[in-house]
Amino acid sequence: MKDKFDLFTLNNPKLDISPKSWICFQGMKLNEILSLLVETICIENKITKKQLCNLISKKLKCSNGPAEEIIYLRKQHIPIPILLTLLSLTKHRKIYKNKIINYTKFLKCNNATSKPIKALKNLTIPFCKIAGAHAGDGNLYSKIVLEIKNETSKNEILIILRKNNCKFKIFKTKKRIRIKLNIDKVDVLKQLTSLREQKNMTLFITNAINIADFYESGLKAYQNWILETFGLNVAVKKYSNKRAYRIDFDNKIIARYLNIFLGFPYGEKTYIVKEPTLIEKSTLSFRIAFLLGYMTFEGHVCKKRNFVEVSSKSRSIIENSYSTFQKLNIPMRNIHIDNYGRWVCISKVLNTYYLKKALIVFEKNTEKWKRLKYKIKNARL
Protein backbone atom coordinates (compact mmCIF):
# COMPACT_ATOMS: atom_id res chain seq x y z
CA MET A 1 0.00 0.00 0.00
CA LYS A 2 1.30 3.46 -0.87
CA ASP A 3 0.33 4.84 2.57
CA LYS A 4 2.17 2.08 4.48
CA PHE A 5 5.19 3.16 6.56
CA ASP A 6 8.55 1.44 6.34
CA LEU A 7 9.41 1.48 10.05
CA PHE A 8 13.07 0.79 9.30
CA THR A 9 13.44 4.31 7.87
CA LEU A 10 12.90 5.71 11.37
CA ASN A 11 16.57 4.86 11.91
CA ASN A 12 19.03 7.67 11.16
CA PRO A 13 22.66 6.46 11.34
CA LYS A 14 23.96 10.05 11.24
CA LEU A 15 22.05 11.04 14.38
CA ASP A 16 21.63 7.74 16.24
CA ILE A 17 25.25 7.75 17.26
CA SER A 18 25.32 5.29 20.16
CA PRO A 19 23.45 2.13 21.23
CA LYS A 20 21.40 4.13 23.76
CA SER A 21 20.09 6.38 20.99
CA TRP A 22 18.93 3.52 18.73
CA ILE A 23 15.21 3.09 18.04
CA CYS A 24 13.90 -0.41 18.83
CA PHE A 25 11.05 -2.66 17.75
CA GLN A 26 8.92 -4.60 20.24
CA GLY A 27 6.37 -7.37 19.70
CA MET A 28 5.21 -10.66 21.20
CA LYS A 29 6.50 -12.83 18.34
CA LEU A 30 9.53 -10.79 17.28
CA ASN A 31 12.03 -13.03 19.10
CA GLU A 32 10.64 -16.05 17.23
CA ILE A 33 11.29 -14.30 13.90
CA LEU A 34 14.68 -13.12 15.14
CA SER A 35 15.68 -16.66 16.14
CA LEU A 36 14.80 -17.95 12.66
CA LEU A 37 16.65 -15.05 11.03
CA VAL A 38 19.82 -15.67 13.05
CA GLU A 39 19.68 -19.40 12.27
CA THR A 40 19.23 -18.65 8.54
CA ILE A 41 22.19 -16.23 8.52
CA CYS A 42 24.49 -18.67 10.31
CA ILE A 43 23.63 -21.44 7.83
CA GLU A 44 23.89 -19.23 4.71
CA ASN A 45 27.18 -17.63 5.78
CA LYS A 46 28.61 -20.72 7.58
CA ILE A 47 29.36 -18.79 10.77
CA THR A 48 28.64 -19.22 14.48
CA LYS A 49 26.54 -16.91 16.63
CA LYS A 50 29.70 -15.60 18.28
CA GLN A 51 31.18 -14.74 14.89
CA LEU A 52 27.89 -13.07 13.94
CA CYS A 53 28.08 -10.92 17.10
CA ASN A 54 31.62 -9.86 16.18
CA LEU A 55 30.46 -8.99 12.66
CA ILE A 56 27.61 -6.79 13.95
CA SER A 57 29.82 -5.05 16.53
CA LYS A 58 32.48 -4.28 13.94
CA LYS A 59 29.95 -2.87 11.47
CA LEU A 60 28.14 -0.75 14.05
CA LYS A 61 31.38 0.27 15.81
CA CYS A 62 30.18 -0.74 19.25
CA SER A 63 31.09 -3.32 21.89
CA ASN A 64 29.89 -6.92 21.64
CA GLY A 65 27.35 -6.41 24.44
CA PRO A 66 24.45 -4.92 22.43
CA ALA A 67 24.80 -7.56 19.68
CA GLU A 68 25.00 -10.47 22.14
CA GLU A 69 21.87 -9.31 23.97
CA ILE A 70 19.92 -9.55 20.70
CA ILE A 71 21.50 -12.63 19.11
CA TYR A 72 21.03 -14.65 22.32
CA LEU A 73 17.45 -13.31 22.78
CA ARG A 74 18.08 -11.59 26.12
CA LYS A 75 16.02 -8.47 25.33
CA GLN A 76 12.42 -7.87 24.28
CA HIS A 77 13.16 -4.69 22.32
CA ILE A 78 15.37 -5.03 19.25
CA PRO A 79 17.40 -2.08 17.87
CA ILE A 80 16.83 -1.21 14.21
CA PRO A 81 20.58 -0.91 13.35
CA ILE A 82 21.15 -4.51 14.50
CA LEU A 83 18.13 -5.73 12.52
CA LEU A 84 19.33 -3.89 9.41
CA THR A 85 22.77 -5.47 9.77
CA LEU A 86 21.21 -8.93 10.11
CA LEU A 87 18.96 -8.38 7.09
CA SER A 88 21.99 -7.40 4.99
CA LEU A 89 23.47 -10.87 5.66
CA THR A 90 20.63 -12.99 4.26
CA LYS A 91 19.28 -13.75 0.80
CA HIS A 92 15.74 -13.65 2.23
CA ARG A 93 15.91 -10.02 3.28
CA LYS A 94 12.51 -8.94 1.96
CA ILE A 95 10.61 -11.83 3.56
CA TYR A 96 12.13 -11.29 6.99
CA LYS A 97 11.79 -7.52 6.77
CA ASN A 98 8.05 -7.77 6.09
CA LYS A 99 7.59 -10.30 8.91
CA ILE A 100 9.46 -8.08 11.37
CA ILE A 101 7.33 -5.04 10.50
CA ASN A 102 4.11 -7.09 10.71
CA TYR A 103 4.96 -8.39 14.19
CA THR A 104 6.19 -5.05 15.55
CA LYS A 105 3.59 -3.59 17.93
CA PHE A 106 5.59 -0.97 19.83
CA LEU A 107 8.56 1.34 19.33
CA LYS A 108 10.97 2.69 21.95
CA CYS A 109 14.48 4.08 22.29
CA ASN A 110 17.21 1.77 23.57
CA ASN A 111 17.45 3.20 27.08
CA ALA A 112 15.84 2.57 30.46
CA THR A 113 13.84 5.82 30.63
CA SER A 114 12.20 5.54 27.20
CA LYS A 115 8.52 4.54 27.22
CA PRO A 116 7.13 2.37 24.39
CA ILE A 117 4.64 3.93 21.99
CA LYS A 118 2.32 2.20 19.51
CA ALA A 119 3.93 1.35 16.18
CA LEU A 120 1.89 3.20 13.54
CA LYS A 121 2.24 1.36 10.22
CA ASN A 122 0.01 3.35 7.88
CA LEU A 123 -2.05 6.53 7.60
CA THR A 124 -5.03 6.80 9.95
CA ILE A 125 -7.67 9.47 10.45
CA PRO A 126 -6.29 10.60 13.85
CA PHE A 127 -2.72 10.77 12.49
CA CYS A 128 -3.88 12.94 9.59
CA LYS A 129 -5.58 15.22 12.13
CA ILE A 130 -2.28 15.44 14.04
CA ALA A 131 -0.57 16.34 10.75
CA GLY A 132 -3.09 19.10 10.03
CA ALA A 133 -2.73 20.54 13.53
CA HIS A 134 1.06 20.46 13.19
CA ALA A 135 0.86 22.21 9.82
CA GLY A 136 -1.10 24.98 11.51
CA ASP A 137 0.48 25.63 14.88
CA GLY A 138 3.04 22.87 15.51
CA ASN A 139 6.83 23.00 15.61
CA LEU A 140 9.65 20.46 15.60
CA TYR A 141 12.93 21.20 17.35
CA SER A 142 16.04 19.06 17.47
CA LYS A 143 19.03 20.10 19.54
CA ILE A 144 22.43 18.71 20.53
CA VAL A 145 23.05 18.94 24.26
CA LEU A 146 26.63 18.65 25.58
CA GLU A 147 27.48 18.25 29.24
CA ILE A 148 31.13 18.92 30.17
CA LYS A 149 32.92 18.73 33.53
CA ASN A 150 35.80 21.17 33.06
CA GLU A 151 36.62 24.56 31.49
CA THR A 152 39.47 23.21 29.35
CA SER A 153 37.18 20.82 27.48
CA LYS A 154 34.59 23.57 27.15
CA ASN A 155 37.06 25.92 25.46
CA GLU A 156 38.18 23.24 22.98
CA ILE A 157 34.57 22.50 22.05
CA LEU A 158 33.74 26.20 21.67
CA ILE A 159 36.60 26.51 19.16
CA ILE A 160 34.94 23.80 17.02
CA LEU A 161 31.51 25.44 17.28
CA ARG A 162 32.76 28.92 16.41
CA LYS A 163 34.88 27.61 13.56
CA ASN A 164 31.72 26.07 12.06
CA ASN A 165 29.58 29.18 12.72
CA CYS A 166 27.25 27.27 15.08
CA LYS A 167 24.72 29.14 17.21
CA PHE A 168 24.74 27.85 20.77
CA LYS A 169 23.81 28.67 24.36
CA ILE A 170 25.82 27.90 27.51
CA PHE A 171 24.28 27.01 30.87
CA LYS A 172 26.16 26.29 34.10
CA THR A 173 25.16 24.00 36.95
CA LYS A 174 27.06 23.24 40.17
CA LYS A 175 28.94 20.32 38.66
CA ARG A 176 28.69 20.67 34.88
CA ILE A 177 28.66 23.03 31.93
CA ARG A 178 25.82 22.48 29.47
CA ILE A 179 25.92 23.64 25.84
CA LYS A 180 22.86 23.54 23.58
CA LEU A 181 22.89 23.97 19.79
CA ASN A 182 20.60 23.22 16.86
CA ILE A 183 21.24 20.19 14.66
CA ASP A 184 21.88 21.67 11.24
CA LYS A 185 25.43 20.49 10.52
CA VAL A 186 26.05 16.75 10.60
CA ASP A 187 29.84 17.27 10.24
CA VAL A 188 29.88 19.13 13.56
CA LEU A 189 28.01 16.26 15.20
CA LYS A 190 30.66 13.85 13.92
CA GLN A 191 33.46 15.99 15.36
CA LEU A 192 31.71 16.25 18.72
CA THR A 193 31.02 12.51 18.78
CA SER A 194 34.70 11.71 18.22
CA LEU A 195 35.61 13.97 21.17
CA ARG A 196 33.01 12.45 23.48
CA GLU A 197 35.18 9.84 25.24
CA GLN A 198 38.51 11.66 25.37
CA LYS A 199 36.97 14.87 26.78
CA ASN A 200 34.75 13.13 29.38
CA MET A 201 31.71 14.66 27.74
CA THR A 202 28.09 13.51 27.63
CA LEU A 203 26.31 14.12 24.32
CA PHE A 204 22.62 13.59 23.67
CA ILE A 205 20.06 14.82 21.16
CA THR A 206 16.62 16.15 22.12
CA ASN A 207 13.57 16.05 19.82
CA ALA A 208 10.88 18.45 21.00
CA ILE A 209 7.35 18.81 19.64
CA ASN A 210 5.41 21.96 20.46
CA ILE A 211 1.92 23.14 19.59
CA ALA A 212 0.05 26.14 20.98
CA ASP A 213 -3.37 27.75 20.55
CA PHE A 214 -5.61 30.39 22.05
CA TYR A 215 -8.33 27.81 22.80
CA GLU A 216 -7.83 24.92 25.21
CA SER A 217 -10.43 22.76 23.41
CA GLY A 218 -8.24 22.39 20.30
CA LEU A 219 -5.30 21.21 22.39
CA LYS A 220 -7.53 18.75 24.27
CA ALA A 221 -8.49 17.31 20.86
CA TYR A 222 -4.80 17.09 19.86
CA GLN A 223 -4.07 15.38 23.19
CA ASN A 224 -6.70 12.72 22.36
CA TRP A 225 -5.34 12.21 18.83
CA ILE A 226 -1.84 11.57 20.20
CA LEU A 227 -3.21 9.13 22.79
CA GLU A 228 -5.30 7.26 20.20
CA THR A 229 -2.49 7.11 17.64
CA PHE A 230 0.59 6.44 19.78
CA GLY A 231 -0.78 5.54 23.22
CA LEU A 232 1.13 8.46 24.72
CA ASN A 233 -0.29 10.84 27.33
CA VAL A 234 0.76 14.47 26.80
CA ALA A 235 -0.19 17.36 29.08
CA VAL A 236 -2.03 20.55 28.11
CA LYS A 237 -0.51 23.54 29.93
CA LYS A 238 -1.56 27.17 30.22
CA TYR A 239 0.97 29.91 29.50
CA SER A 240 1.60 31.82 32.70
CA ASN A 241 1.89 35.22 31.01
CA LYS A 242 -0.85 35.10 28.35
CA ARG A 243 -4.28 33.71 27.55
CA ALA A 244 -3.15 30.70 25.55
CA TYR A 245 -2.41 26.99 25.96
CA ARG A 246 0.34 24.67 24.79
CA ILE A 247 1.55 21.08 24.60
CA ASP A 248 5.32 20.46 24.78
CA PHE A 249 6.85 17.00 24.79
CA ASP A 250 10.06 15.22 23.83
CA ASN A 251 9.68 12.18 21.63
CA LYS A 252 12.22 11.29 18.95
CA ILE A 253 10.04 8.63 17.34
CA ILE A 254 6.93 10.79 16.87
CA ALA A 255 9.14 13.66 15.66
CA ARG A 256 10.57 11.32 13.02
CA TYR A 257 7.09 10.21 11.93
CA LEU A 258 6.29 13.85 11.25
CA ASN A 259 9.64 14.55 9.60
CA ILE A 260 10.39 11.35 7.65
CA PHE A 261 6.95 10.13 6.61
CA LEU A 262 5.17 13.49 6.27
CA GLY A 263 8.07 15.79 5.38
CA PHE A 264 7.60 18.43 8.08
CA PRO A 265 10.92 20.24 8.67
CA TYR A 266 12.69 20.92 11.94
CA GLY A 267 12.61 24.62 12.78
CA GLU A 268 10.95 27.34 10.71
CA LYS A 269 8.16 26.28 8.31
CA THR A 270 5.90 29.36 8.04
CA TYR A 271 6.49 30.03 4.33
CA ILE A 272 6.97 26.46 3.12
CA VAL A 273 4.43 24.35 5.00
CA LYS A 274 2.11 22.28 2.82
CA GLU A 275 -0.17 19.26 2.95
CA PRO A 276 2.14 16.21 3.08
CA THR A 277 2.39 14.50 -0.32
CA LEU A 278 1.45 11.14 1.23
CA ILE A 279 -1.86 12.60 2.46
CA GLU A 280 -2.49 14.72 -0.64
CA LYS A 281 -2.26 11.59 -2.83
CA SER A 282 -4.36 9.43 -0.50
CA THR A 283 -8.13 9.04 -0.16
CA LEU A 284 -10.47 11.98 0.41
CA SER A 285 -11.20 10.87 4.00
CA PHE A 286 -7.54 11.36 4.94
CA ARG A 287 -7.43 14.75 3.20
CA ILE A 288 -10.54 15.86 5.09
CA ALA A 289 -8.97 14.69 8.38
CA PHE A 290 -5.87 16.76 7.58
CA LEU A 291 -7.99 19.81 6.77
CA LEU A 292 -9.93 19.28 10.02
CA GLY A 293 -6.70 19.32 12.04
CA TYR A 294 -5.51 22.40 10.17
CA MET A 295 -8.81 24.33 10.44
CA THR A 296 -9.29 23.43 14.12
CA PHE A 297 -6.10 25.36 14.85
CA GLU A 298 -5.74 27.86 11.99
CA GLY A 299 -9.29 28.25 10.66
CA HIS A 300 -11.70 31.09 11.38
CA VAL A 301 -15.49 31.20 11.69
CA CYS A 302 -16.67 34.77 11.13
CA LYS A 303 -18.78 36.10 14.01
CA LYS A 304 -20.91 38.49 11.96
CA ARG A 305 -21.29 36.75 8.60
CA ASN A 306 -21.75 33.14 7.55
CA PHE A 307 -18.41 32.13 6.12
CA VAL A 308 -15.30 30.19 7.10
CA GLU A 309 -11.73 31.04 6.16
CA VAL A 310 -8.08 30.24 6.72
CA SER A 311 -4.93 32.22 5.91
CA SER A 312 -1.22 31.51 5.82
CA LYS A 313 2.10 32.92 4.59
CA SER A 314 2.43 29.66 2.65
CA ARG A 315 0.63 29.61 -0.68
CA SER A 316 0.95 25.81 -0.90
CA ILE A 317 -1.07 25.02 2.24
CA ILE A 318 -3.81 27.44 1.16
CA GLU A 319 -4.03 25.84 -2.29
CA ASN A 320 -4.22 22.42 -0.59
CA SER A 321 -7.05 23.64 1.64
CA TYR A 322 -8.91 25.18 -1.30
CA SER A 323 -8.63 21.89 -3.20
CA THR A 324 -10.22 19.89 -0.36
CA PHE A 325 -12.98 22.47 0.17
CA GLN A 326 -13.82 22.13 -3.52
CA LYS A 327 -14.00 18.35 -3.22
CA LEU A 328 -16.46 18.85 -0.36
CA ASN A 329 -18.57 21.05 -2.68
CA ILE A 330 -18.40 23.99 -0.29
CA PRO A 331 -18.60 27.20 -2.40
CA MET A 332 -15.33 29.11 -2.20
CA ARG A 333 -14.03 32.45 -3.45
CA ASN A 334 -10.79 32.64 -5.40
CA ILE A 335 -7.56 32.51 -3.37
CA HIS A 336 -6.05 35.97 -2.82
CA ILE A 337 -3.38 37.82 -0.81
CA ASP A 338 -4.49 40.17 1.95
CA ASN A 339 -2.87 43.41 3.11
CA TYR A 340 -0.58 41.49 5.49
CA GLY A 341 0.95 39.34 2.76
CA ARG A 342 -1.04 36.25 3.76
CA TRP A 343 -2.68 33.88 1.30
CA VAL A 344 -6.39 33.59 2.05
CA CYS A 345 -8.85 30.77 1.40
CA ILE A 346 -12.40 31.94 2.19
CA SER A 347 -15.84 30.57 1.48
CA LYS A 348 -18.71 32.46 -0.04
CA VAL A 349 -21.55 33.41 2.30
CA LEU A 350 -22.99 30.03 3.36
CA ASN A 351 -26.63 29.10 3.84
CA THR A 352 -27.73 26.58 6.47
CA TYR A 353 -27.07 23.59 4.18
CA TYR A 354 -23.45 24.61 3.54
CA LEU A 355 -22.86 25.68 7.14
CA LYS A 356 -23.75 22.11 8.15
CA LYS A 357 -21.37 20.74 5.51
CA ALA A 358 -18.57 22.94 6.88
CA LEU A 359 -18.84 21.24 10.30
CA ILE A 360 -16.78 18.38 8.84
CA VAL A 361 -13.63 20.52 8.84
CA PHE A 362 -13.68 21.30 12.58
CA GLU A 363 -13.18 18.81 15.42
CA LYS A 364 -16.41 18.19 17.32
CA ASN A 365 -16.89 20.21 20.53
CA THR A 366 -13.94 22.53 19.90
CA GLU A 367 -14.46 26.30 20.06
CA LYS A 368 -14.84 26.89 16.30
CA TRP A 369 -17.12 23.87 15.87
CA LYS A 370 -19.39 25.26 18.62
CA ARG A 371 -19.40 28.68 16.94
CA LEU A 372 -20.46 27.09 13.66
CA LYS A 373 -23.19 25.07 15.43
CA TYR A 374 -24.49 28.29 16.97
CA LYS A 375 -24.66 29.87 13.51
CA ILE A 376 -26.58 26.89 12.15
CA LYS A 377 -29.04 27.09 15.03
CA ASN A 378 -29.64 30.79 14.45
CA ALA A 379 -29.33 30.90 10.65
CA ARG A 380 -32.05 32.66 8.72
CA LEU A 381 -30.84 31.61 5.27
Coordinates of N, CA, C and O in Angstrom, one line a residue, residues 199-262:
K199 N 37.2 13.6 26.0 CA 37.0 14.9 26.8 C 36.0 14.7 27.9 O 35.5 15.6 28.5
N200 N 35.7 13.4 28.3 CA 34.8 13.1 29.4 C 33.5 14.0 29.2 O 33.1 14.7 30.2
M201 N 32.9 13.8 28.1 CA 31.7 14.7 27.7 C 30.5 13.8 27.5 O 30.6 12.7 26.9
T202 N 29.3 14.2 27.9 CA 28.1 13.5 27.6 C 27.4 14.3 26.5 O 27.3 15.5 26.5
L203 N 27.0 13.5 25.5 CA 26.3 14.1 24.3 C 25.0 13.4 24.1 O 24.9 12.2 24.0
F204 N 23.9 14.2 24.0 CA 22.6 13.6 23.7 C 21.8 14.6 22.8 O 22.1 15.8 22.8
I205 N 20.8 14.0 22.1 CA 20.1 14.8 21.2 C 18.6 14.8 21.6 O 18.0 13.8 21.9
T206 N 18.0 16.0 21.7 CA 16.6 16.1 22.1 C 15.8 16.4 20.9 O 16.2 17.0 19.9
N207 N 14.5 15.9 20.9 CA 13.6 16.0 19.8 C 12.3 16.5 20.4 O 11.5 15.8 20.9
A208 N 12.0 17.8 20.4 CA 10.9 18.5 21.0 C 9.8 18.7 20.0 O 10.0 19.1 18.9
I209 N 8.5 18.5 20.4 CA 7.3 18.8 19.6 C 6.5 19.8 20.4 O 6.3 19.6 21.6
N210 N 6.2 20.9 19.8 CA 5.4 22.0 20.5 C 4.2 22.4 19.6 O 4.3 22.4 18.4
I211 N 3.1 22.6 20.3 CA 1.9 23.1 19.6 C 1.2 24.0 20.6 O 1.1 23.7 21.8
A212 N 0.7 25.2 20.1 CA 0.0 26.1 21.0 C -1.2 26.7 20.3 O -1.3 26.7 19.1
D213 N -2.2 27.2 21.1 CA -3.4 27.8 20.6 C -4.0 28.6 21.6 O -3.8 28.4 22.8
F214 N -4.9 29.5 21.2 CA -5.6 30.4 22.1 C -6.7 29.6 22.8 O -7.0 30.0 24.0
Y215 N -7.2 28.6 22.2 CA -8.3 27.8 22.8 C -7.8 26.5 23.4 O -7.1 25.7 22.7
E216 N -8.2 26.2 24.6 CA -7.8 24.9 25.2 C -8.5 23.7 24.5 O -7.9 22.6 24.5
S217 N -9.7 23.9 24.0 CA -10.4 22.8 23.4 C -9.7 22.1 22.2 O -9.7 20.9 22.1
G218 N -9.0 22.9 21.4 CA -8.2 22.4 20.3 C -7.1 21.5 20.8 O -6.8 20.5 20.2
L219 N -6.4 22.0 21.8 CA -5.3 21.2 22.4 C -5.8 19.9 23.1 O -5.1 18.9 23.1
K220 N -7.0 20.0 23.7 CA -7.5 18.8 24.3 C -7.8 17.7 23.2 O -7.6 16.5 23.4
A221 N -8.3 18.2 22.0 CA -8.5 17.3 20.9 C -7.2 16.7 20.4 O -7.1 15.5 20.2
Y222 N -6.1 17.6 20.3 CA -4.8 17.1 19.9 C -4.3 16.1 20.9 O -3.7 15.0 20.5
Q223 N -4.5 16.3 22.1 CA -4.1 15.4 23.2 C -4.7 14.0 23.0 O -4.0 13.0 23.1
N224 N -6.0 14.0 22.6 CA -6.7 12.7 22.4 C -6.2 12.0 21.1 O -6.1 10.8 21.1
W225 N -5.9 12.8 20.1 CA -5.3 12.2 18.8 C -4.0 11.5 19.1 O -3.8 10.4 18.6
I226 N -3.1 12.2 19.9 CA -1.8 11.6 20.2 C -2.0 10.3 21.0 O -1.4 9.3 20.8
L227 N -3.0 10.3 22.0 CA -3.2 9.1 22.8 C -3.8 8.0 21.9 O -3.3 6.8 22.1
E228 N -4.7 8.3 21.1 CA -5.3 7.3 20.2 C -4.3 6.7 19.2 O -4.3 5.5 19.0
T229 N -3.4 7.5 18.7 CA -2.5 7.1 17.6 C -1.3 6.4 18.2 O -0.9 5.3 17.7
F230 N -0.7 7.0 19.3 CA 0.6 6.4 19.8 C 0.5 5.9 21.2 O 1.5 5.4 21.7
G231 N -0.7 6.0 21.8 CA -0.8 5.5 23.2 C 0.0 6.4 24.2 O 0.4 5.9 25.3
L232 N 0.3 7.6 23.9 CA 1.1 8.5 24.7 C 0.3 9.6 25.3 O -0.5 10.3 24.6
N233 N 0.4 9.7 26.6 CA -0.3 10.8 27.3 C 0.6 12.1 27.3 O 1.7 12.0 27.7
V234 N 0.0 13.2 26.8 CA 0.8 14.5 26.8 C -0.1 15.5 27.5 O -1.3 15.4 27.5
A235 N 0.5 16.4 28.2 CA -0.2 17.4 29.1 C -0.5 18.7 28.4 O 0.4 19.2 27.6
V236 N -1.7 19.2 28.6 CA -2.0 20.6 28.1 C -1.7 21.5 29.2 O -2.1 21.3 30.4
K237 N -0.9 22.6 28.9 CA -0.5 23.5 29.9 C -0.9 24.9 29.5 O -1.0 25.2 28.3
K238 N -1.2 25.8 30.5 CA -1.6 27.2 30.2 C -0.3 28.0 30.3 O 0.5 27.9 31.3
Y239 N -0.1 28.9 29.4 CA 1.0 29.9 29.5 C 0.7 30.8 30.7 O -0.4 31.3 30.9
S240 N 1.8 31.0 31.5 CA 1.6 31.8 32.7 C 1.4 33.3 32.4 O 0.8 34.0 33.2
N241 N 1.9 33.8 31.3 CA 1.9 35.2 31.0 C 0.9 35.6 29.9 O 0.9 36.8 29.5
K242 N 0.1 34.7 29.4 CA -0.9 35.1 28.4 C -2.0 34.1 28.3 O -1.9 33.0 28.8
R243 N -3.1 34.5 27.6 CA -4.3 33.7 27.6 C -4.1 32.7 26.4 O -4.7 32.9 25.3
A244 N -3.4 31.7 26.6 CA -3.2 30.7 25.5 C -2.7 29.4 26.2 O -2.3 29.4 27.4
Y245 N -2.7 28.3 25.4 CA -2.4 27.0 26.0 C -1.4 26.3 25.0 O -1.2 26.7 23.9
R246 N -0.7 25.3 25.6 CA 0.3 24.7 24.8 C 0.5 23.2 25.2 O 0.1 22.8 26.3
I247 N 1.1 22.4 24.3 CA 1.6 21.1 24.6 C 3.0 21.0 24.2 O 3.3 21.4 23.0
D248 N 3.9 20.6 25.1 CA 5.3 20.5 24.8 C 5.7 19.1 25.2 O 5.5 18.7 26.4
F249 N 6.3 18.3 24.4 CA 6.8 17.0 24.8 C 8.0 16.6 23.9 O 8.2 17.0 22.8
D250 N 8.9 15.8 24.5 CA 10.1 15.2 23.8 C 9.8 13.8 23.4 O 9.5 12.9 24.2
N251 N 9.8 13.5 22.1 CA 9.7 12.2 21.6 C 10.3 12.1 20.2 O 9.8 12.5 19.3
K252 N 11.5 11.4 20.2 CA 12.2 11.3 19.0 C 11.4 10.5 17.9 O 11.5 10.9 16.7
I253 N 10.7 9.5 18.3 CA 10.0 8.6 17.3 C 8.9 9.4 16.7 O 8.7 9.3 15.4
I254 N 8.0 10.0 17.5 CA 6.9 10.8 16.9 C 7.5 11.9 16.0 O 6.9 12.2 14.9
A255 N 8.5 12.6 16.5 CA 9.1 13.7 15.7 C 9.6 13.1 14.3 O 9.4 13.8 13.3
R256 N 10.1 11.9 14.3 CA 10.6 11.3 13.0 C 9.4 10.9 12.1 O 9.5 10.9 10.9
Y257 N 8.3 10.5 12.7 CA 7.1 10.2 11.9 C 6.7 11.5 11.2 O 6.4 11.4 10.0
L258 N 6.7 12.6 11.9 CA 6.3 13.9 11.2 C 7.3 14.3 10.2 O 6.9 14.8 9.2
N259 N 8.6 14.1 10.5 CA 9.6 14.6 9.6 C 9.9 13.6 8.4 O 9.9 14.0 7.3
I260 N 10.0 12.3 8.7 CA 10.4 11.4 7.6 C 9.2 11.0 6.8 O 9.3 11.0 5.5
F261 N 8.1 10.6 7.4 CA 7.0 10.1 6.6 C 6.1 11.3 6.0 O 5.5 11.1 5.0
L262 N 6.0 12.4 6.7 CA 5.2 13.5 6.3 C 5.9 14.7 5.7 O 5.4 15.6 5.1

